[in-house]
Coordinates of C-alpha atoms in Angstrom, one line a residue:
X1 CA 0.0 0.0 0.0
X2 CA 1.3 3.7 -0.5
X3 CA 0.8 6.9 1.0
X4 CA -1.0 9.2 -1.0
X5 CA -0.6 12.8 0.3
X6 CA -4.3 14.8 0.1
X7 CA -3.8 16.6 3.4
X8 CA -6.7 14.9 4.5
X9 CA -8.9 17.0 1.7
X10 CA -12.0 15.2 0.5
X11 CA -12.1 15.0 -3.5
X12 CA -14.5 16.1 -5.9
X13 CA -17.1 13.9 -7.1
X14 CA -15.0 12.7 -10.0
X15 CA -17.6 11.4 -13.4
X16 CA -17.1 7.5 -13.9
X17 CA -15.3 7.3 -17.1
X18 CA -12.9 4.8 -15.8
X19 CA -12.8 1.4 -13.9
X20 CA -10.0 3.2 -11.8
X21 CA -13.3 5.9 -11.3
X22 CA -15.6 2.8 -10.9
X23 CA -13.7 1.0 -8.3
X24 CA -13.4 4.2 -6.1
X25 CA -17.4 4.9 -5.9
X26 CA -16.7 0.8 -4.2
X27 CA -14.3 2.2 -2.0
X28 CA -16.1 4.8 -0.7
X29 CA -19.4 2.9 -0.3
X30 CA -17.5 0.8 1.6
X31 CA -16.2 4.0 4.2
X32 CA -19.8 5.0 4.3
X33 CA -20.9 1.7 5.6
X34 CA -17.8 1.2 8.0
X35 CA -19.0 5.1 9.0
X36 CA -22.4 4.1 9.3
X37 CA -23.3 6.8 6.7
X38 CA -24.7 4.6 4.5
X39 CA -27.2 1.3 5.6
X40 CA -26.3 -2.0 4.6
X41 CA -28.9 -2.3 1.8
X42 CA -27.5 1.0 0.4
X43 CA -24.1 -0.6 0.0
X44 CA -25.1 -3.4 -1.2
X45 CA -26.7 -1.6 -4.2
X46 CA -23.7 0.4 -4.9
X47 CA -22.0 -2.8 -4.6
X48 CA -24.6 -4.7 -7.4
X49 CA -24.1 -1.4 -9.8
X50 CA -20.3 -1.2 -9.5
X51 CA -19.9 -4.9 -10.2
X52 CA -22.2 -5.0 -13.5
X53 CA -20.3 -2.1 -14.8
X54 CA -17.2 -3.3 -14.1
X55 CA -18.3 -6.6 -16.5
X56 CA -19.3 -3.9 -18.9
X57 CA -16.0 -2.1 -19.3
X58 CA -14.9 -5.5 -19.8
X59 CA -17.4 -6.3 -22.5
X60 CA -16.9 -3.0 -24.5
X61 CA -13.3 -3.7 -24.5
X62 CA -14.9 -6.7 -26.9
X63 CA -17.8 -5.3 -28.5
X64 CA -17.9 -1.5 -28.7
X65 CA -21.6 -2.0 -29.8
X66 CA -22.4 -1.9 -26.4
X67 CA -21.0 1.6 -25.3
X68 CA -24.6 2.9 -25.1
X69 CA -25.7 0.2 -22.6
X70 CA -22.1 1.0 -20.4
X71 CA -23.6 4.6 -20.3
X72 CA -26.7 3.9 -19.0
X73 CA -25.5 1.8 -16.3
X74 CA -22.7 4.5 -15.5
X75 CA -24.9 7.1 -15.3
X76 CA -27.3 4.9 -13.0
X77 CA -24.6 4.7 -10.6
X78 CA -23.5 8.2 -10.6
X79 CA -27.2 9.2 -10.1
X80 CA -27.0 6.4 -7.1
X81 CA -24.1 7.8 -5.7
X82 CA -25.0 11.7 -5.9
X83 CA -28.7 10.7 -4.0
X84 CA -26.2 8.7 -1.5
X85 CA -24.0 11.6 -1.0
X86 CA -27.1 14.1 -0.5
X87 CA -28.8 11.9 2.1
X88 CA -26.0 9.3 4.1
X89 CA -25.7 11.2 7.9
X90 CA -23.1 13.0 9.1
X91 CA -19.9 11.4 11.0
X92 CA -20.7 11.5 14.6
X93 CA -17.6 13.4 15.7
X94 CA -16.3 12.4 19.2
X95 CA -17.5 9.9 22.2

């Protein structure tokens, strides 16, 4: 694992036009569960989403045909993820 250095900053809601993109929505799903910003059934959603895109980048790689159907999805799960990041709690700072 490496460092990255941020300075702790949170980064902007990136568009998916990469797995790389993709895979980090996953990531941060999973911080908002471990947070408990998110319910399980919320994660488990993103979870679904990110998966069958990811099988889509893979497909297009194949059949370029199906561009129009990786779109969709993608922008299903950035529509997912911008209603998760309007609604998931705040962190509960301190004991």
């Amino acid at each position: 694992m490496r460092v990255i250095k941020g300075g702790g900053q949170r980064r902007r809601d990136e568009p998916l036009a990469s797995r790389d993109a993709v895979a980090r929505v996953l990531m941060e799903a999973g911080v908002d569960l471990l947070l408990r910003r998110i319910t399980p059934t919320r994660a488990a959603e993103i979870e679904r989403k990110v998966d069958r895109v990811l099988e889509l980048f893979d497909r297009v790689d194949a059949a370029p045909v199906l561009m129009p159907v990786l779109r969709r999805h993608l922008d299903d799960l950035e529509a997912l993820m911008r209603e998760t990041r309007e609604v998931r709690a705040p962190v509960r700072r301190g004991g």
